[in-house]
Short mmCIF file of C-alpha atoms and ligand atoms in Angstrom, two decimals:
data_model
loop_
_atom_site.label_atom_id
_atom_site.label_comp_id
_atom_site.label_asym_id
_atom_site.label_seq_id
_atom_site.Cartn_x
_atom_site.Cartn_y
_atom_site.Cartn_z
CA MET A 1 -31.05 -20.64 -3.77
CA ILE A 2 -28.35 -18.77 -0.70
CA THR A 3 -31.08 -17.44 1.76
CA PRO A 4 -29.19 -14.17 3.81
CA ILE A 5 -28.64 -14.05 6.90
CA GLU A 6 -29.34 -11.21 7.69
CA THR A 7 -27.46 -9.01 9.91
CA PRO A 8 -28.30 -7.88 14.05
CA TRP A 9 -27.21 -4.70 13.86
CA GLU A 10 -29.52 -1.96 13.83
CA PRO A 11 -29.04 0.72 11.13
CA ASP A 12 -27.11 3.49 12.60
CA ILE A 13 -25.46 2.01 16.14
CA TRP A 14 -21.88 2.19 14.35
CA ARG A 15 -22.18 5.74 13.79
CA SER A 16 -22.61 5.84 17.78
CA GLU A 17 -19.89 3.14 18.23
CA LEU A 18 -17.51 5.69 16.25
CA GLN A 19 -18.85 8.57 18.06
CA GLN A 20 -17.17 6.41 22.05
CA ALA A 21 -14.59 5.08 20.13
CA ILE A 22 -11.32 5.53 22.34
CA ARG A 23 -9.25 8.52 21.46
CA THR A 24 -6.52 8.87 23.82
CA SER A 25 -3.44 6.58 24.53
CA ALA A 26 -4.28 7.19 28.34
CA GLN A 27 -8.30 5.87 27.91
CA LEU A 28 -6.91 3.17 25.70
CA LEU A 29 -4.75 1.87 28.62
CA GLN A 30 -7.00 2.46 31.15
CA TYR A 31 -10.35 0.73 29.12
CA VAL A 32 -7.30 -2.53 29.27
CA LYS A 33 -5.87 -2.28 32.27
CA VAL A 34 -2.53 -2.05 30.85
CA GLN A 35 0.82 0.08 32.90
CA SER A 36 3.00 1.14 29.80
CA ASP A 37 6.21 4.00 29.29
CA PHE A 38 6.03 3.97 26.12
CA ALA A 39 2.46 5.63 25.93
CA SER A 40 2.45 8.95 24.11
CA ASP A 41 0.20 11.03 22.37
CA SER A 42 0.78 12.26 18.42
CA GLU A 43 -1.02 14.68 16.41
CA PRO A 44 -1.90 14.66 13.78
CA PHE A 45 -2.32 10.94 13.60
CA ALA A 46 -4.45 10.40 16.50
CA VAL A 47 -5.33 7.53 18.67
CA ARG A 48 -8.62 5.95 17.32
CA VAL A 49 -9.76 3.13 18.39
CA PRO A 50 -13.77 1.70 18.02
CA ARG A 51 -14.83 -0.20 21.81
CA GLY A 52 -15.92 -3.13 20.17
CA PHE A 53 -11.94 -3.95 18.97
CA ALA A 54 -10.96 -3.22 22.29
CA ASP A 55 -12.85 -5.33 23.45
CA ARG A 56 -11.13 -8.32 21.84
CA MET A 57 -7.35 -7.47 23.40
CA VAL A 58 -6.68 -9.21 26.35
CA PRO A 59 -6.93 -6.98 29.62
CA GLY A 60 -4.08 -7.04 31.47
CA ASP A 61 -1.80 -7.56 28.62
CA ALA A 62 0.65 -5.12 27.86
CA ASN A 63 1.96 -7.18 24.59
CA ASP A 64 -1.61 -7.74 23.05
CA PRO A 65 -1.29 -8.17 19.66
CA LEU A 66 -4.22 -5.78 19.09
CA LEU A 67 -2.72 -3.15 21.39
CA ARG A 68 0.73 -2.91 19.79
CA GLN A 69 -1.44 -2.41 16.53
CA VAL A 70 -3.22 0.90 17.16
CA LEU A 71 -1.47 1.97 20.96
CA ALA A 72 0.51 5.72 20.10
CA THR A 73 4.52 5.30 21.04
CA THR A 74 7.12 6.76 22.08
CA HIS A 75 8.98 4.61 19.06
CA GLU A 76 7.06 6.67 16.37
CA GLN A 77 9.41 9.79 17.57
CA ILE A 78 12.96 7.98 16.72
CA ASP A 79 13.70 8.96 13.48
CA THR A 80 14.98 5.65 11.42
CA PRO A 81 17.31 6.11 8.65
CA GLY A 82 15.63 4.92 5.20
CA PHE A 83 12.44 5.45 6.63
CA VAL A 84 10.81 8.10 5.02
CA ARG A 85 7.41 9.59 4.62
CA ASP A 86 6.50 8.34 1.45
CA PRO A 87 8.34 5.08 0.32
CA LEU A 88 5.95 4.60 -2.93
CA GLU A 89 6.14 7.90 -3.95
CA GLU A 90 2.14 8.37 -4.13
CA ASN A 91 2.05 11.91 -3.72
CA SER A 92 4.28 12.88 -6.67
CA THR A 93 1.95 14.94 -9.04
CA ASP A 94 2.97 12.76 -11.78
CA ASN A 95 0.27 12.38 -14.42
CA LEU A 96 -0.21 9.24 -14.98
CA ILE A 97 -0.44 8.00 -12.19
CA HIS A 98 -2.75 10.40 -11.22
CA PRO A 99 -5.15 11.27 -13.87
CA ALA A 100 -7.20 12.98 -11.64
CA PRO A 101 -7.72 14.07 -7.81
CA GLY A 102 -8.19 10.49 -6.16
CA LEU A 103 -7.31 8.64 -8.32
CA LEU A 104 -4.40 6.63 -8.89
CA HIS A 105 -4.01 4.34 -11.77
CA LYS A 106 -0.37 2.58 -11.55
CA TYR A 107 -1.05 -1.49 -12.66
CA HIS A 108 -2.88 -1.46 -15.70
CA GLY A 109 -6.62 -3.10 -16.05
CA ARG A 110 -7.17 -1.48 -12.70
CA ALA A 111 -7.47 2.01 -10.66
CA LEU A 112 -8.13 2.94 -7.36
CA LEU A 113 -10.10 5.78 -5.76
CA ILE A 114 -9.57 7.36 -2.82
CA THR A 115 -12.83 8.02 -0.61
CA THR A 116 -12.27 9.05 2.45
CA GLY A 117 -9.19 10.58 4.50
CA ALA A 118 -10.96 8.99 7.50
CA CYS A 119 -10.80 5.15 9.26
CA ALA A 120 -13.07 4.09 11.72
CA ILE A 121 -9.57 2.64 13.52
CA ASN A 122 -5.77 4.39 13.39
CA CYS A 123 -3.06 1.56 12.42
CA ARG A 124 0.32 3.00 13.91
CA TYR A 125 1.71 1.69 10.70
CA CYS A 126 0.02 2.42 8.43
CA PHE A 127 1.62 4.89 5.41
CA ARG A 128 -1.30 7.13 5.99
CA ARG A 129 -0.47 8.88 8.52
CA HIS A 130 2.38 11.12 6.40
CA PHE A 131 -0.41 10.57 3.77
CA PRO A 132 -1.73 14.82 2.17
CA TYR A 133 -5.66 13.93 2.09
CA ALA A 134 -6.46 17.31 1.96
CA GLU A 135 -5.25 17.43 -1.43
CA HIS A 136 -7.02 14.10 -2.35
CA GLN A 137 -10.14 14.41 -0.86
CA GLN A 138 -13.45 14.85 -3.16
CA SER A 139 -16.22 14.48 -1.74
CA ARG A 140 -17.25 14.19 -5.09
CA HIS A 141 -15.69 12.33 -7.90
CA GLU A 142 -16.68 14.82 -11.13
CA LYS A 143 -12.77 14.37 -12.31
CA ALA A 144 -12.33 10.78 -11.27
CA LEU A 145 -15.34 9.91 -13.48
CA VAL A 146 -14.47 11.58 -16.21
CA ALA A 147 -10.63 10.45 -16.37
CA ILE A 148 -12.03 6.43 -16.49
CA GLN A 149 -14.59 6.78 -18.24
CA GLY A 150 -12.18 8.28 -20.98
CA ASP A 151 -9.69 5.21 -20.01
CA ASP A 152 -11.21 1.94 -21.58
CA SER A 153 -8.26 0.02 -20.32
CA ILE A 154 -9.79 0.39 -17.11
CA GLU A 155 -12.03 -2.43 -15.25
CA GLU A 156 -11.51 -2.30 -11.91
CA ILE A 157 -12.60 0.25 -9.80
CA ILE A 158 -10.69 0.06 -6.16
CA LEU A 159 -12.36 2.15 -3.64
CA SER A 160 -10.00 3.36 -0.86
CA GLY A 161 -9.31 5.38 1.35
CA GLY A 162 -8.81 5.79 4.55
CA ASP A 163 -11.85 3.77 5.04
CA PRO A 164 -14.47 3.87 1.87
CA LEU A 165 -17.38 1.93 4.67
CA LEU A 166 -16.95 5.23 6.11
CA LEU A 167 -19.29 6.85 3.73
CA ASP A 168 -22.54 6.22 4.19
CA ASP A 169 -25.25 4.57 2.10
CA ARG A 170 -25.76 6.85 0.27
CA ALA A 171 -22.49 8.99 -0.22
CA LEU A 172 -21.89 5.40 -1.61
CA GLU A 173 -24.80 4.53 -3.85
CA ARG A 174 -24.29 7.95 -6.01
CA LEU A 175 -20.37 6.58 -6.19
CA VAL A 176 -21.62 2.92 -7.34
CA VAL A 177 -25.04 3.92 -9.71
CA SER A 178 -21.32 6.91 -11.36
CA LEU A 179 -19.24 3.63 -12.03
CA GLU A 180 -21.88 1.15 -13.11
CA LYS A 181 -22.59 3.32 -15.80
CA ILE A 182 -18.94 3.26 -17.22
CA THR A 183 -19.49 0.28 -19.73
CA HIS A 184 -16.30 -1.43 -19.75
CA LEU A 185 -16.19 -1.12 -15.96
CA GLN A 186 -16.41 -4.86 -14.57
CA ARG A 187 -15.94 -5.02 -10.88
CA LEU A 188 -15.42 -3.21 -8.07
CA ARG A 189 -13.43 -4.03 -5.14
CA ILE A 190 -13.45 -2.54 -1.88
CA HIS A 191 -10.60 -1.93 0.21
CA THR A 192 -12.05 -1.28 4.15
CA ARG A 193 -11.31 -2.30 7.63
CA ILE A 194 -14.63 -1.71 8.72
CA PRO A 195 -16.11 -5.35 8.99
CA VAL A 196 -12.70 -6.02 11.31
CA VAL A 197 -12.72 -3.15 13.23
CA LEU A 198 -16.41 -2.17 13.58
CA PRO A 199 -18.71 -4.92 12.11
CA THR A 200 -21.69 -2.81 12.74
CA ARG A 201 -21.75 -0.98 9.95
CA ILE A 202 -22.11 -4.16 7.82
CA THR A 203 -26.08 -3.21 8.03
CA GLN A 204 -28.42 -5.58 5.86
CA ALA A 205 -28.93 -2.18 4.04
CA LEU A 206 -25.07 -1.41 2.50
CA VAL A 207 -25.04 -5.73 2.47
CA GLU A 208 -28.22 -5.07 -0.19
CA LEU A 209 -26.35 -2.05 -1.91
CA LEU A 210 -23.58 -3.75 -2.58
CA ALA A 211 -25.39 -7.22 -4.02
CA ALA A 212 -27.50 -5.15 -6.27
CA SER A 213 -24.71 -3.60 -7.79
CA ARG A 214 -24.57 -4.67 -12.41
CA LEU A 215 -20.63 -5.18 -11.26
CA ASP A 216 -19.09 -8.11 -9.87
CA VAL A 217 -18.33 -6.91 -5.48
CA VAL A 218 -15.48 -7.51 -4.26
CA VAL A 219 -13.93 -6.65 -0.64
CA VAL A 220 -10.62 -6.87 0.54
CA ILE A 221 -10.90 -6.76 4.29
CA HIS A 222 -7.81 -6.29 6.33
CA SER A 223 -6.80 -8.18 9.68
CA ASN A 224 -3.35 -9.46 11.37
CA HIS A 225 -4.17 -11.17 13.87
CA ALA A 226 -6.77 -14.00 14.51
CA GLN A 227 -7.90 -12.15 17.63
CA GLU A 228 -9.33 -9.69 15.48
CA LEU A 229 -12.35 -12.30 14.71
CA ASP A 230 -14.70 -13.00 16.86
CA ALA A 231 -18.72 -14.14 16.61
CA ALA A 232 -19.62 -10.71 15.43
CA THR A 233 -16.94 -10.19 12.01
CA ALA A 234 -18.65 -13.38 11.54
CA ARG A 235 -21.76 -12.16 11.34
CA SER A 236 -21.24 -9.30 9.54
CA LEU A 237 -18.96 -11.44 7.13
CA ALA A 238 -21.28 -14.43 6.68
CA ALA A 239 -23.80 -11.33 5.56
CA LEU A 240 -21.61 -10.27 2.45
CA HIS A 241 -20.45 -13.48 1.78
CA ASN A 242 -23.98 -14.90 1.59
CA ALA A 243 -24.99 -12.03 -1.12
CA GLY A 244 -22.50 -13.07 -3.18
CA ILE A 245 -19.51 -10.70 -2.62
CA HIS A 246 -16.02 -12.43 -2.79
CA LEU A 247 -14.36 -11.48 0.46
CA LEU A 248 -10.02 -11.48 1.08
CA ASN A 249 -7.90 -11.23 3.39
CA GLN A 250 -4.88 -8.12 3.18
CA ALA A 251 -2.06 -8.62 6.46
CA VAL A 252 0.25 -6.75 6.95
CA LEU A 253 3.59 -8.92 8.21
CA LEU A 254 4.41 -6.87 11.72
CA LYS A 255 7.20 -7.19 14.40
CA GLU A 256 5.84 -8.54 17.46
CA VAL A 257 2.18 -8.89 16.60
CA ASN A 258 2.39 -11.30 13.71
CA ASP A 259 5.20 -12.85 12.88
CA ASN A 260 5.62 -16.25 13.91
CA LEU A 261 4.24 -19.27 12.64
CA PRO A 262 1.07 -20.23 14.91
CA ALA A 263 0.07 -16.74 14.49
CA GLN A 264 0.17 -16.54 10.97
CA ILE A 265 -1.89 -20.75 10.98
CA ALA A 266 -4.22 -19.32 13.64
CA LEU A 267 -4.77 -16.11 10.65
CA ALA A 268 -5.62 -18.13 8.57
CA LYS A 269 -7.72 -20.69 9.79
CA ALA A 270 -10.28 -18.20 11.15
CA LEU A 271 -10.28 -16.01 8.02
CA PHE A 272 -11.41 -19.20 6.21
CA SER A 273 -14.01 -19.86 9.47
CA GLN A 274 -15.38 -17.01 8.31
CA ARG A 275 -15.77 -17.44 4.22
CA VAL A 276 -12.39 -15.08 3.79
CA LEU A 277 -9.09 -16.41 1.80
CA PRO A 278 -5.78 -14.69 2.56
CA TYR A 279 -4.59 -12.73 -0.32
CA TYR A 280 -1.47 -11.08 0.60
CA LEU A 281 0.52 -10.25 3.48
CA HIS A 282 2.51 -7.17 3.51
CA LEU A 283 6.20 -6.68 3.89
CA PRO A 284 5.85 -3.53 6.06
CA ASP A 285 6.84 -0.36 4.13
CA ARG A 286 9.61 1.60 5.33
CA VAL A 287 7.48 4.83 6.41
CA ALA A 288 8.69 6.93 8.94
CA GLY A 289 8.20 5.96 12.74
CA THR A 290 7.23 2.68 12.05
CA ALA A 291 10.63 1.03 12.09
CA HIS A 292 9.48 -0.73 15.07
CA PHE A 293 6.99 -2.41 13.72
CA PHE A 294 9.53 -3.72 10.73
CA VAL A 295 10.29 -7.11 9.84
CA ASN A 296 13.55 -7.89 7.66
CA LYS A 297 12.89 -9.67 4.21
CA GLN A 298 15.19 -12.54 5.29
CA GLU A 299 12.86 -13.38 8.26
CA ALA A 300 9.68 -12.90 6.61
CA LEU A 301 10.69 -15.53 3.78
CA THR A 302 11.80 -18.28 6.30
CA LEU A 303 8.59 -17.56 7.65
CA HIS A 304 6.33 -17.78 4.59
CA ARG A 305 8.61 -21.23 3.52
CA SER A 306 7.12 -22.48 6.82
CA MET A 307 3.26 -21.42 6.32
CA GLN A 308 3.60 -23.13 2.65
CA ALA A 309 4.90 -26.63 4.88
CA ASN A 310 1.82 -26.20 6.89
CA LEU A 311 -1.09 -25.14 5.57
CA PRO A 312 -2.74 -25.76 1.77
CA GLY A 313 -2.01 -23.80 -0.95
CA TYR A 314 -5.30 -21.65 -1.02
CA LEU A 315 -4.64 -20.77 2.85
CA VAL A 316 -1.06 -19.04 2.04
CA ALA A 317 -1.03 -15.14 1.02
CA LYS A 318 0.97 -13.82 -0.77
CA LEU A 319 4.16 -12.44 0.42
CA VAL A 320 4.27 -9.27 -1.40
CA ARG A 321 5.72 -5.72 -1.45
CA GLU A 322 5.02 -2.92 -3.13
CA GLN A 323 8.09 -0.94 -4.92
CA ALA A 324 7.75 2.79 -6.54
CA GLY A 325 7.33 2.22 -9.72
CA GLU A 326 6.15 -1.45 -10.37
CA ARG A 327 3.85 -2.60 -12.53
CA SER A 328 3.02 -4.19 -10.00
CA LYS A 329 3.01 -5.79 -5.91
CA THR A 330 6.44 -7.18 -6.02
CA ILE A 331 6.06 -11.07 -5.08
CA VAL A 332 8.72 -11.64 -2.23
CA SER A 333 12.02 -13.66 -2.73
CA ILE A 334 15.54 -14.62 -2.47
C1 PLP B 401 -2.05 -2.42 -4.32
C2 PLP B 401 -2.88 -1.81 -5.74
C3 PLP B 401 -3.72 -2.28 -6.23
C4 PLP B 401 -4.04 -3.47 -6.45
O1 PLP B 401 -3.23 -4.36 -6.68
P1 PLP B 401 -3.26 -5.87 -6.97
O2 PLP B 401 -2.28 -6.59 -7.78
O3 PLP B 401 -4.46 -6.24 -7.83
O4 PLP B 401 -4.17 -6.74 -5.32
C5 PLP B 401 -4.13 -1.10 -7.15
N1 PLP B 401 -3.54 -0.06 -7.62
C6 PLP B 401 -2.54 0.99 -6.20
C7 PLP B 401 -2.11 2.11 -6.67
C8 PLP B 401 -2.36 -0.19 -5.43
O5 PLP B 401 -1.28 0.40 -4.91
S1 SF4 B 402 -7.44 0.92 8.88
FE1 SF4 B 402 -6.09 0.53 7.11
S2 SF4 B 402 -5.85 2.53 6.16
FE2 SF4 B 402 -6.90 2.94 8.08
S3 SF4 B 402 -5.10 3.51 9.77
FE3 SF4 B 402 -5.35 0.95 9.63
S4 SF4 B 402 -4.16 0.06 7.58
FE4 SF4 B 402 -4.27 2.41 7.79
#
């Protein structure tokens, strides 16, 4: 019998933390006491950083790996050949891939449901910076639910976004209850960076909501660097884990953030100590405005081989990339 760890957070702290998030590069630089010649603010993909995340940056360090992920810079305005707005062609209107608004069904057995366009943090390398959320965002998912109901090859629904845990508990519960009624569904997966960037969102009520589901729940978090994981994330992740929720991590391989062996080893060990198994290490997509984060395939493969030589097999994430038209993520190989 596992005793659930009560998460220590008051129910609505996360909302005020979200409201107080840092919203400009200037504010962020001032907060972490760094000067930069490259900082800029770009709309519509604005700077957004919860203070709790900024508190994990090293003050005065212009090369801090957390700062680099979220500070908007002039590098984003550089046009690089081959870097395009929609490298995965997910904005296409192909009905097989898009059976309903907000529903992406690319791979066998699992479909991805876009819940909200918003995130608790804006990561500069994200493909989402160009995604036409207005066309996909559905506060109600009626058409998607009908499409899922009508396709019994779908066993697993992945809630994605944006960040699905930005929905409030009522909206989330409504959605989970609707999904539970679809008898061929077995698993519910949630792709979220929130346990890392806004751990106070993992309230007891949220944990209980997920734990009560008849579906097997998998939460795939997104952390790129061990420095992102602290006592607060440990608390929230332990609460999810103790409620029987499987925890996996996907990371993105990012130049001058985590493209070195010590950073990858430290990340794998920190994740495991917080009950999370590494799942994917993504080669970045060629998204316009993110070329300064790009790591090439050869460097990635070399790094991945060193990870295998230095970590137990279960702590080595699969090195993958997404290729338009493929039936799964592609394992990166020579
Ligand atoms: C990545 C992804 C999935 C999940 O793939 P897994 O290999 O099962 O993690 C599902 N649908 C879409 C559209 C995806 O991009
Ligand atoms: S949290 Fe995820 S979806 Fe949101 S900006 Fe960051 S990488 Fe993109």
